[in-house]
């Protein structure tokens, strides 16, 4: 793990179109890098590869790539950073595809290059929400989720093809908004189904468990705890953030007030599980300290179903800092894949902010357990 960078002040970068998608650029131990995808209805869209050098507050655009349609989801392959997936849409059209980022030396450092199509994920008949890469190690499978179905794909990149291996349906009356792949058990995927969270078993292609009424209205985002099995966090249009044990879904383990409007995104820090980042349509990015909890510690609690809205706030859970540099709804957040103290956020007006965890919070976390 790399040490923290010297940057303590926010750095800004702007794309010229509206945007919702930002993702960490993985497998780069030397630089903090992110990919940003734009969402212009009339203009040709772009994917920006941006970098924050050490000991600098100036964000640099290292690559600019064209993408024809509006980008609604963007993800980077965890074992090949030159391979990305996008979910896209235009008037009366939607789709998902895999792309290769071209070598910059091919067209010059500052030239705009088109992304190279690797494969299209054909087969969806309703609006596609997201793609999910295999969460652990190199593998030729990935998932795509639309409003009614979940597809498992086998990738054959040499043949520039993606083949449907399996498909499950949530049903026409149950609309999915996205999901997360369990990094501890790759046979499990959690999806946001209206106000509930459904856990699917990819072996049987059936529902294995369900968190009913995880939020009062739409569940917007899901993320699994990177360190503990069966623990996930959700955000919703009721503005709340909740931590759940999927084996005991009757009541959340933790509840945070979230935002003053919809809480659109929530993400665990990949290294320090007690750090949680959230973003909302109130234009704010919040950094939380959430007391770690395991499924084993929760198993001693009363397992009878209870109202999720009566759950206690953890005694050590608190808002560590609210970042207010944005002026529009914040739809994207991402922790750096290189430095666990650095993160980026993206608002709808195309403004990217790269911030860092305050020094006092770092000390609190790194000093835990010390005499």
mmCIF file of C-alpha atoms in Angstrom:
data_model
loop_
_atom_site.group_PDB
_atom_site.id
_atom_site.type_symbol
_atom_site.label_atom_id
_atom_site.label_comp_id
_atom_site.label_asym_id
_atom_site.label_seq_id
_atom_site.Cartn_x
_atom_site.Cartn_y
_atom_site.Cartn_z
ATOM 1 C CA UNK A 1 0.000 0.000 0.000
ATOM 2 C CA UNK A 2 1.308 3.407 -0.936
ATOM 3 C CA UNK A 3 1.678 6.198 1.573
ATOM 4 C CA UNK A 4 -0.582 9.207 1.632
ATOM 5 C CA UNK A 5 0.177 11.990 -0.767
ATOM 6 C CA UNK A 6 1.078 15.431 0.445
ATOM 7 C CA UNK A 7 -2.085 16.893 -1.059
ATOM 8 C CA UNK A 8 -4.445 18.242 1.593
ATOM 9 C CA UNK A 9 -6.400 20.789 -0.423
ATOM 10 C CA UNK A 10 -9.085 20.111 -2.993
ATOM 11 C CA UNK A 11 -8.106 20.015 -6.650
ATOM 12 C CA UNK A 12 -10.609 20.812 -9.393
ATOM 13 C CA UNK A 13 -11.022 19.675 -12.981
ATOM 14 C CA UNK A 14 -13.838 20.373 -15.420
ATOM 15 C CA UNK A 15 -15.231 18.485 -18.389
ATOM 16 C CA UNK A 16 -17.174 20.509 -20.940
ATOM 17 C CA UNK A 17 -20.344 18.408 -20.826
ATOM 18 C CA UNK A 18 -22.661 17.154 -18.120
ATOM 19 C CA UNK A 19 -21.457 13.979 -16.432
ATOM 20 C CA UNK A 20 -22.437 11.292 -13.921
ATOM 21 C CA UNK A 21 -19.713 8.632 -14.040
ATOM 22 C CA UNK A 22 -16.288 8.462 -12.420
ATOM 23 C CA UNK A 23 -14.203 5.365 -11.719
ATOM 24 C CA UNK A 24 -10.770 4.678 -10.207
ATOM 25 C CA UNK A 25 -8.064 3.630 -12.629
ATOM 26 C CA UNK A 26 -6.760 0.390 -11.139
ATOM 27 C CA UNK A 27 -3.399 -1.376 -11.095
ATOM 28 C CA UNK A 28 -1.338 1.805 -11.044
ATOM 29 C CA UNK A 29 0.905 1.981 -7.983
ATOM 30 C CA UNK A 30 2.616 5.177 -9.112
ATOM 31 C CA UNK A 31 -0.197 7.664 -9.702
ATOM 32 C CA UNK A 32 -3.692 8.557 -8.519
ATOM 33 C CA UNK A 33 -5.843 8.340 -11.633
ATOM 34 C CA UNK A 34 -9.549 8.367 -12.483
ATOM 35 C CA UNK A 35 -11.717 7.964 -15.560
ATOM 36 C CA UNK A 36 -14.636 10.348 -16.157
ATOM 37 C CA UNK A 37 -17.438 9.769 -18.676
ATOM 38 C CA UNK A 38 -19.658 12.553 -20.045
ATOM 39 C CA UNK A 39 -23.373 12.656 -20.778
ATOM 40 C CA UNK A 40 -24.168 15.042 -23.600
ATOM 41 C CA UNK A 41 -27.375 14.489 -25.530
ATOM 42 C CA UNK A 42 -26.315 16.348 -28.685
ATOM 43 C CA UNK A 43 -22.503 16.275 -28.779
ATOM 44 C CA UNK A 44 -20.081 13.388 -29.109
ATOM 45 C CA UNK A 45 -19.218 12.258 -25.599
ATOM 46 C CA UNK A 46 -15.810 11.798 -24.027
ATOM 47 C CA UNK A 47 -13.896 9.697 -21.532
ATOM 48 C CA UNK A 48 -11.199 11.645 -19.673
ATOM 49 C CA UNK A 49 -8.210 9.936 -18.047
ATOM 50 C CA UNK A 50 -7.089 12.321 -15.307
ATOM 51 C CA UNK A 51 -4.132 12.163 -12.934
ATOM 52 C CA UNK A 52 -3.201 13.892 -9.695
ATOM 53 C CA UNK A 53 0.603 13.847 -9.418
ATOM 54 C CA UNK A 54 2.239 13.513 -6.007
ATOM 55 C CA UNK A 55 3.057 16.803 -4.280
ATOM 56 C CA UNK A 56 0.857 18.720 -6.694
ATOM 57 C CA UNK A 57 -2.649 20.132 -6.654
ATOM 58 C CA UNK A 58 -2.940 20.354 -10.446
ATOM 59 C CA UNK A 59 -5.054 17.671 -12.091
ATOM 60 C CA UNK A 60 -3.677 16.641 -15.479
ATOM 61 C CA UNK A 61 -5.644 15.145 -18.357
ATOM 62 C CA UNK A 62 -3.486 12.278 -19.637
ATOM 63 C CA UNK A 63 -5.905 11.015 -22.244
ATOM 64 C CA UNK A 64 -9.106 12.073 -23.998
ATOM 65 C CA UNK A 65 -11.199 9.491 -25.838
ATOM 66 C CA UNK A 66 -14.420 9.778 -27.832
ATOM 67 C CA UNK A 67 -17.582 7.812 -27.031
ATOM 68 C CA UNK A 68 -20.609 8.404 -29.227
ATOM 69 C CA UNK A 69 -23.503 8.107 -26.767
ATOM 70 C CA UNK A 70 -24.356 9.424 -23.293
ATOM 71 C CA UNK A 71 -22.454 7.460 -20.627
ATOM 72 C CA UNK A 72 -24.661 6.300 -17.746
ATOM 73 C CA UNK A 73 -22.217 3.863 -16.151
ATOM 74 C CA UNK A 74 -18.460 3.423 -16.367
ATOM 75 C CA UNK A 75 -16.307 0.667 -14.858
ATOM 76 C CA UNK A 76 -12.654 -0.334 -15.204
ATOM 77 C CA UNK A 77 -11.580 -3.962 -15.551
ATOM 78 C CA UNK A 78 -9.795 -4.899 -12.281
ATOM 79 C CA UNK A 79 -7.069 -6.942 -13.999
ATOM 80 C CA UNK A 80 -6.594 -4.922 -17.208
ATOM 81 C CA UNK A 81 -6.796 -1.123 -16.759
ATOM 82 C CA UNK A 82 -6.887 -0.592 -20.524
ATOM 83 C CA UNK A 83 -10.232 -2.420 -20.660
ATOM 84 C CA UNK A 84 -13.387 -0.575 -19.576
ATOM 85 C CA UNK A 85 -17.141 -1.039 -19.799
ATOM 86 C CA UNK A 86 -19.811 1.581 -20.379
ATOM 87 C CA UNK A 87 -23.576 1.687 -20.267
ATOM 88 C CA UNK A 88 -24.853 4.187 -22.799
ATOM 89 C CA UNK A 89 -28.059 5.668 -24.123
ATOM 90 C CA UNK A 90 -29.407 8.040 -26.730
ATOM 91 C CA UNK A 91 -32.883 8.887 -27.944
ATOM 92 C CA UNK A 92 -34.723 5.571 -28.257
ATOM 93 C CA UNK A 93 -31.533 3.518 -27.891
ATOM 94 C CA UNK A 94 -29.554 1.956 -25.054
ATOM 95 C CA UNK A 95 -26.724 -0.522 -24.766
ATOM 96 C CA UNK A 96 -23.562 -1.659 -23.014
ATOM 97 C CA UNK A 97 -20.144 -2.432 -24.408
ATOM 98 C CA UNK A 98 -16.529 -3.190 -23.589
ATOM 99 C CA UNK A 99 -13.831 -0.878 -24.882
ATOM 100 C CA UNK A 100 -10.059 -0.780 -25.005
ATOM 101 C CA UNK A 101 -8.296 2.483 -24.257
ATOM 102 C CA UNK A 102 -5.903 3.047 -27.173
ATOM 103 C CA UNK A 103 -2.208 3.610 -26.739
ATOM 104 C CA UNK A 104 -1.658 7.378 -26.549
ATOM 105 C CA UNK A 105 1.566 7.127 -28.534
ATOM 106 C CA UNK A 106 -0.505 6.011 -31.510
ATOM 107 C CA UNK A 107 -2.059 9.417 -32.017
ATOM 108 C CA UNK A 108 0.047 11.771 -29.970
ATOM 109 C CA UNK A 109 -0.166 12.749 -26.334
ATOM 110 C CA UNK A 110 -2.769 15.497 -26.710
ATOM 111 C CA UNK A 111 -4.824 14.075 -29.575
ATOM 112 C CA UNK A 112 -8.388 12.875 -29.058
ATOM 113 C CA UNK A 113 -8.686 9.173 -29.906
ATOM 114 C CA UNK A 114 -11.738 6.935 -30.265
ATOM 115 C CA UNK A 115 -12.210 4.088 -27.825
ATOM 116 C CA UNK A 116 -11.692 0.702 -29.477
ATOM 117 C CA UNK A 117 -14.784 -1.507 -29.292
ATOM 118 C CA UNK A 118 -14.001 -4.953 -27.887
ATOM 119 C CA UNK A 119 -17.488 -6.420 -27.528
ATOM 120 C CA UNK A 120 -21.102 -5.350 -27.212
ATOM 121 C CA UNK A 121 -23.417 -6.777 -24.554
ATOM 122 C CA UNK A 122 -26.402 -7.448 -26.785
ATOM 123 C CA UNK A 123 -29.543 -9.052 -25.418
ATOM 124 C CA UNK A 124 -31.031 -6.457 -23.113
ATOM 125 C CA UNK A 125 -34.605 -5.403 -23.863
ATOM 126 C CA UNK A 126 -35.023 -2.785 -21.118
ATOM 127 C CA UNK A 127 -32.927 0.113 -19.831
ATOM 128 C CA UNK A 128 -29.474 -1.053 -18.710
ATOM 129 C CA UNK A 129 -28.320 0.165 -15.296
ATOM 130 C CA UNK A 130 -24.737 -1.025 -14.780
ATOM 131 C CA UNK A 131 -22.014 -3.555 -15.469
ATOM 132 C CA UNK A 132 -20.087 -5.393 -12.745
ATOM 133 C CA UNK A 133 -16.628 -6.890 -13.248
ATOM 134 C CA UNK A 134 -15.577 -10.114 -11.521
ATOM 135 C CA UNK A 135 -14.574 -8.828 -8.064
ATOM 136 C CA UNK A 136 -11.581 -11.029 -7.275
ATOM 137 C CA UNK A 137 -8.680 -11.745 -9.595
ATOM 138 C CA UNK A 138 -8.605 -12.328 -13.333
ATOM 139 C CA UNK A 139 -11.706 -13.921 -14.823
ATOM 140 C CA UNK A 140 -13.583 -13.878 -18.110
ATOM 141 C CA UNK A 141 -17.013 -13.223 -16.588
ATOM 142 C CA UNK A 142 -18.871 -10.007 -15.907
ATOM 143 C CA UNK A 143 -22.462 -9.054 -15.137
ATOM 144 C CA UNK A 144 -24.867 -6.533 -16.574
ATOM 145 C CA UNK A 145 -28.091 -5.413 -14.928
ATOM 146 C CA UNK A 146 -31.114 -3.840 -16.560
ATOM 147 C CA UNK A 147 -34.396 -2.838 -14.965
ATOM 148 C CA UNK A 148 -35.754 -6.402 -15.083
ATOM 149 C CA UNK A 149 -32.869 -8.817 -15.714
ATOM 150 C CA UNK A 150 -29.361 -9.787 -14.669
ATOM 151 C CA UNK A 151 -27.059 -11.269 -17.319
ATOM 152 C CA UNK A 152 -23.864 -13.280 -16.808
ATOM 153 C CA UNK A 153 -21.449 -12.885 -19.709
ATOM 154 C CA UNK A 154 -18.445 -14.916 -20.866
ATOM 155 C CA UNK A 155 -15.836 -12.705 -22.503
ATOM 156 C CA UNK A 156 -13.728 -13.836 -25.413
ATOM 157 C CA UNK A 157 -11.694 -10.702 -26.031
ATOM 158 C CA UNK A 158 -9.536 -12.344 -28.710
ATOM 159 C CA UNK A 159 -12.687 -12.918 -30.765
ATOM 160 C CA UNK A 160 -14.127 -9.515 -29.789
ATOM 161 C CA UNK A 161 -17.203 -11.265 -28.405
ATOM 162 C CA UNK A 162 -19.289 -11.558 -25.257
ATOM 163 C CA UNK A 163 -21.654 -14.507 -24.911
ATOM 164 C CA UNK A 164 -24.609 -14.816 -22.546
ATOM 165 C CA UNK A 165 -23.933 -17.615 -20.075
ATOM 166 C CA UNK A 166 -27.054 -17.194 -17.937
ATOM 167 C CA UNK A 167 -29.890 -14.810 -17.229
ATOM 168 C CA UNK A 168 -32.223 -14.257 -14.293
ATOM 169 C CA UNK A 169 -35.311 -12.091 -14.095
ATOM 170 C CA UNK A 170 -36.621 -9.966 -11.251
ATOM 171 C CA UNK A 171 -39.989 -9.828 -13.002
ATOM 172 C CA UNK A 172 -41.774 -7.104 -14.901
ATOM 173 C CA UNK A 173 -43.286 -5.658 -11.722
ATOM 174 C CA UNK A 174 -39.927 -5.310 -9.931
ATOM 175 C CA UNK A 175 -37.512 -2.751 -11.332
ATOM 176 C CA UNK A 176 -33.806 -2.976 -10.526
ATOM 177 C CA UNK A 177 -31.723 0.186 -10.225
ATOM 178 C CA UNK A 178 -28.227 -1.317 -9.911
ATOM 179 C CA UNK A 179 -26.221 -3.697 -7.790
ATOM 180 C CA UNK A 180 -22.946 -4.923 -6.309
ATOM 181 C CA UNK A 181 -20.999 -8.180 -6.597
ATOM 182 C CA UNK A 182 -19.968 -9.749 -3.271
ATOM 183 C CA UNK A 183 -16.130 -9.729 -3.113
ATOM 184 C CA UNK A 184 -16.139 -12.462 -0.446
ATOM 185 C CA UNK A 185 -18.487 -14.852 -2.255
ATOM 186 C CA UNK A 186 -18.605 -14.506 -6.031
ATOM 187 C CA UNK A 187 -21.782 -16.593 -6.182
ATOM 188 C CA UNK A 188 -23.723 -13.697 -4.618
ATOM 189 C CA UNK A 189 -24.912 -10.442 -6.158
ATOM 190 C CA UNK A 190 -27.016 -7.791 -4.423
ATOM 191 C CA UNK A 191 -29.421 -5.689 -6.480
ATOM 192 C CA UNK A 192 -31.488 -2.625 -5.640
ATOM 193 C CA UNK A 193 -35.101 -3.566 -6.377
ATOM 194 C CA UNK A 194 -37.247 -0.511 -5.725
ATOM 195 C CA UNK A 195 -37.219 -0.008 -1.915
ATOM 196 C CA UNK A 196 -35.656 -3.418 -1.177
ATOM 197 C CA UNK A 197 -32.342 -5.221 -1.640
ATOM 198 C CA UNK A 198 -32.368 -8.696 -3.182
ATOM 199 C CA UNK A 199 -29.440 -11.134 -2.868
ATOM 200 C CA UNK A 200 -29.183 -13.525 -5.822
ATOM 201 C CA UNK A 201 -27.405 -16.900 -5.913
ATOM 202 C CA UNK A 202 -25.630 -17.127 -9.268
ATOM 203 C CA UNK A 203 -25.432 -20.926 -9.051
ATOM 204 C CA UNK A 204 -29.170 -21.492 -8.839
ATOM 205 C CA UNK A 205 -30.014 -18.149 -10.483
ATOM 206 C CA UNK A 206 -32.602 -17.617 -7.774
ATOM 207 C CA UNK A 207 -33.163 -15.216 -4.899
ATOM 208 C CA UNK A 208 -31.340 -16.336 -1.740
ATOM 209 C CA UNK A 209 -32.347 -13.548 0.662
ATOM 210 C CA UNK A 210 -34.028 -10.171 0.714
ATOM 211 C CA UNK A 211 -33.939 -6.975 2.766
ATOM 212 C CA UNK A 212 -37.502 -5.727 2.634
ATOM 213 C CA UNK A 213 -37.989 -1.965 2.822
ATOM 214 C CA UNK A 214 -34.283 -1.265 3.119
ATOM 215 C CA UNK A 215 -35.296 2.343 2.497
ATOM 216 C CA UNK A 216 -38.624 4.131 2.581
ATOM 217 C CA UNK A 217 -38.471 4.678 -1.174
ATOM 218 C CA UNK A 218 -35.966 3.830 -3.933
ATOM 219 C CA UNK A 219 -32.652 2.178 -2.992
ATOM 220 C CA UNK A 220 -30.033 4.090 -4.982
ATOM 221 C CA UNK A 221 -26.741 2.365 -4.234
ATOM 222 C CA UNK A 222 -25.208 -0.742 -2.642
ATOM 223 C CA UNK A 223 -21.637 -1.526 -1.631
ATOM 224 C CA UNK A 224 -20.212 -4.562 0.154
ATOM 225 C CA UNK A 225 -17.850 -4.165 3.099
ATOM 226 C CA UNK A 226 -14.388 -5.004 1.704
ATOM 227 C CA UNK A 227 -13.198 -6.618 4.951
ATOM 228 C CA UNK A 228 -16.203 -8.431 6.439
ATOM 229 C CA UNK A 229 -18.463 -11.070 4.966
ATOM 230 C CA UNK A 230 -22.232 -10.562 4.678
ATOM 231 C CA UNK A 231 -22.072 -6.836 5.492
ATOM 232 C CA UNK A 232 -23.253 -4.244 2.994
ATOM 233 C CA UNK A 233 -24.204 -0.583 2.994
ATOM 234 C CA UNK A 234 -27.075 1.095 1.143
ATOM 235 C CA UNK A 235 -28.272 4.589 0.297
ATOM 236 C CA UNK A 236 -31.672 5.754 -0.843
ATOM 237 C CA UNK A 237 -34.079 8.459 -1.879
ATOM 238 C CA UNK A 238 -35.159 8.797 1.759
ATOM 239 C CA UNK A 239 -31.689 10.408 2.231
ATOM 240 C CA UNK A 240 -30.559 7.691 4.674
ATOM 241 C CA UNK A 241 -27.496 5.445 4.730
ATOM 242 C CA UNK A 242 -27.845 2.009 6.340
ATOM 243 C CA UNK A 243 -25.492 -0.878 7.137
ATOM 244 C CA UNK A 244 -26.934 -4.395 6.926
ATOM 245 C CA UNK A 245 -26.089 -7.990 7.760
ATOM 246 C CA UNK A 246 -27.630 -9.935 4.871
ATOM 247 C CA UNK A 247 -28.129 -12.963 7.135
ATOM 248 C CA UNK A 248 -30.220 -10.890 9.556
ATOM 249 C CA UNK A 249 -32.142 -8.489 7.333
ATOM 250 C CA UNK A 250 -34.873 -7.507 9.782
ATOM 251 C CA UNK A 251 -33.093 -4.413 11.062
ATOM 252 C CA UNK A 252 -30.039 -2.399 9.969
ATOM 253 C CA UNK A 253 -26.900 -2.601 12.074
ATOM 254 C CA UNK A 254 -26.190 1.091 11.605
ATOM 255 C CA UNK A 255 -28.058 4.110 10.304
ATOM 256 C CA UNK A 256 -26.623 7.467 9.244
ATOM 257 C CA UNK A 257 -28.646 10.592 8.446
ATOM 258 C CA UNK A 258 -27.094 10.806 4.989
ATOM 259 C CA UNK A 259 -27.983 13.952 3.070
ATOM 260 C CA UNK A 260 -30.686 16.605 2.953
ATOM 261 C CA UNK A 261 -31.989 15.180 -0.336
ATOM 262 C CA UNK A 262 -31.478 11.893 -2.211
ATOM 263 C CA UNK A 263 -28.323 10.013 -1.198
ATOM 264 C CA UNK A 264 -27.210 8.854 -4.623
ATOM 265 C CA UNK A 265 -23.907 7.091 -3.917
ATOM 266 C CA UNK A 266 -22.207 5.369 -0.986
ATOM 267 C CA UNK A 267 -18.779 3.695 -0.956
ATOM 268 C CA UNK A 268 -16.644 1.891 1.599
ATOM 269 C CA UNK A 269 -12.970 2.788 1.654
ATOM 270 C CA UNK A 270 -11.192 -0.240 0.122
ATOM 271 C CA UNK A 271 -8.536 -0.319 2.870
ATOM 272 C CA UNK A 272 -10.100 1.253 5.972
ATOM 273 C CA UNK A 273 -13.599 -0.162 6.357
ATOM 274 C CA UNK A 274 -14.676 2.417 8.926
ATOM 275 C CA UNK A 275 -14.374 5.199 6.341
ATOM 276 C CA UNK A 276 -17.480 5.640 4.203
ATOM 277 C CA UNK A 277 -18.017 8.199 1.457
ATOM 278 C CA UNK A 278 -21.451 9.361 0.326
ATOM 279 C CA UNK A 279 -22.792 11.823 -2.230
ATOM 280 C CA UNK A 280 -26.192 13.295 -2.875
ATOM 281 C CA UNK A 281 -28.376 15.570 -4.923
ATOM 282 C CA UNK A 282 -27.850 18.221 -2.227
ATOM 283 C CA UNK A 283 -24.437 18.877 -3.902
ATOM 284 C CA UNK A 284 -22.539 17.616 -0.840
ATOM 285 C CA UNK A 285 -19.984 14.833 -0.370
ATOM 286 C CA UNK A 286 -19.871 13.426 3.164
ATOM 287 C CA UNK A 287 -17.077 11.501 4.859
ATOM 288 C CA UNK A 288 -18.296 9.225 7.661
ATOM 289 C CA UNK A 289 -16.678 7.185 10.386
ATOM 290 C CA UNK A 290 -18.793 4.046 10.795
ATOM 291 C CA UNK A 291 -18.030 1.688 13.670
ATOM 292 C CA UNK A 292 -17.001 -1.686 12.191
ATOM 293 C CA UNK A 293 -19.479 -4.466 12.803
ATOM 294 C CA UNK A 294 -19.331 -8.111 11.779
ATOM 295 C CA UNK A 295 -22.041 -10.628 11.069
ATOM 296 C CA UNK A 296 -20.814 -12.695 14.025
ATOM 297 C CA UNK A 297 -21.266 -9.799 16.435
ATOM 298 C CA UNK A 298 -24.724 -9.113 15.109
ATOM 299 C CA UNK A 299 -25.810 -12.734 15.400
ATOM 300 C CA UNK A 300 -26.264 -12.411 19.143
ATOM 301 C CA UNK A 301 -28.873 -9.715 18.634
ATOM 302 C CA UNK A 302 -32.572 -10.404 18.639
ATOM 303 C CA UNK A 303 -33.225 -11.873 15.199
ATOM 304 C CA UNK A 304 -36.932 -11.108 15.125
ATOM 305 C CA UNK A 305 -37.882 -8.748 12.320
ATOM 306 C CA UNK A 306 -38.123 -5.142 13.404
ATOM 307 C CA UNK A 307 -38.860 -1.875 11.722
ATOM 308 C CA UNK A 308 -35.639 -0.742 10.022
ATOM 309 C CA UNK A 309 -36.482 2.845 10.847
ATOM 310 C CA UNK A 310 -36.141 2.340 14.594
ATOM 311 C CA UNK A 311 -32.499 1.282 14.535
ATOM 312 C CA UNK A 312 -30.037 2.976 16.879
ATOM 313 C CA UNK A 313 -27.174 5.059 15.636
ATOM 314 C CA UNK A 314 -23.809 3.517 16.489
ATOM 315 C CA UNK A 315 -22.176 5.295 19.455
ATOM 316 C CA UNK A 316 -19.008 6.030 17.500
ATOM 317 C CA UNK A 317 -20.619 6.754 14.124
ATOM 318 C CA UNK A 318 -20.167 10.351 13.072
ATOM 319 C CA UNK A 319 -19.836 12.739 10.160
ATOM 320 C CA UNK A 320 -16.136 13.518 9.912
ATOM 321 C CA UNK A 321 -16.410 16.171 7.220
ATOM 322 C CA UNK A 322 -18.827 17.601 4.654
ATOM 323 C CA UNK A 323 -17.213 18.662 1.375
ATOM 324 C CA UNK A 324 -19.200 21.484 -0.210
ATOM 325 C CA UNK A 325 -17.181 22.504 -3.280
ATOM 326 C CA UNK A 326 -19.852 21.352 -5.743
ATOM 327 C CA UNK A 327 -22.739 23.496 -6.973
ATOM 328 C CA UNK A 328 -24.804 20.747 -8.629
ATOM 329 C CA UNK A 329 -26.023 17.237 -7.760
ATOM 330 C CA UNK A 330 -23.152 14.826 -7.088
ATOM 331 C CA UNK A 331 -23.730 11.534 -8.917
ATOM 332 C CA UNK A 332 -20.253 10.012 -8.818
ATOM 333 C CA UNK A 333 -17.684 9.243 -6.123
ATOM 334 C CA UNK A 334 -14.593 7.037 -6.201
ATOM 335 C CA UNK A 335 -11.771 6.189 -3.823
ATOM 336 C CA UNK A 336 -8.300 6.234 -5.324
ATOM 337 C CA UNK A 337 -7.012 2.755 -6.167
ATOM 338 C CA UNK A 338 -3.501 3.890 -5.270
ATOM 339 C CA UNK A 339 -3.853 6.047 -2.138
ATOM 340 C CA UNK A 340 -6.583 5.140 0.394
ATOM 341 C CA UNK A 341 -6.701 8.701 1.749
ATOM 342 C CA UNK A 342 -7.631 10.275 -1.599
ATOM 343 C CA UNK A 343 -10.989 10.304 -3.373
ATOM 344 C CA UNK A 344 -12.766 12.043 -6.235
ATOM 345 C CA UNK A 345 -16.309 13.281 -6.734
ATOM 346 C CA UNK A 346 -18.210 14.337 -9.840
ATOM 347 C CA UNK A 347 -21.197 16.666 -10.086
ATOM 348 C CA UNK A 348 -23.679 16.806 -12.942
ATOM 349 C CA UNK A 349 -22.240 20.064 -14.283
ATOM 350 C CA UNK A 350 -18.992 18.224 -15.107
ATOM 351 C CA UNK A 351 -16.948 19.426 -12.138
ATOM 352 C CA UNK A 352 -14.477 16.918 -10.671
ATOM 353 C CA UNK A 353 -13.071 17.494 -7.195
ATOM 354 C CA UNK A 354 -10.174 15.449 -5.826
ATOM 355 C CA UNK A 355 -10.048 15.655 -2.034
ATOM 356 C CA UNK A 356 -8.344 13.851 0.814
ATOM 357 C CA UNK A 357 -9.212 12.542 4.258
ATOM 358 C CA UNK A 358 -8.303 15.110 6.954
ATOM 359 C CA UNK A 359 -5.089 14.462 8.861
ATOM 360 C CA UNK A 360 -6.826 14.127 12.230
ATOM 361 C CA UNK A 361 -9.090 11.397 10.823
ATOM 362 C CA UNK A 362 -6.094 9.532 9.412
ATOM 363 C CA UNK A 363 -4.402 9.623 12.788
ATOM 364 C CA UNK A 364 -7.535 8.392 14.531
ATOM 365 C CA UNK A 365 -7.711 5.379 12.244
ATOM 366 C CA UNK A 366 -4.020 4.490 12.052
ATOM 367 C CA UNK A 367 -3.644 4.811 15.839
ATOM 368 C CA UNK A 368 -6.494 2.428 16.613
ATOM 369 C CA UNK A 369 -5.444 -0.392 18.869
ATOM 370 C CA UNK A 370 -2.210 1.335 19.912
ATOM 371 C CA UNK A 371 -1.561 1.639 23.674
#
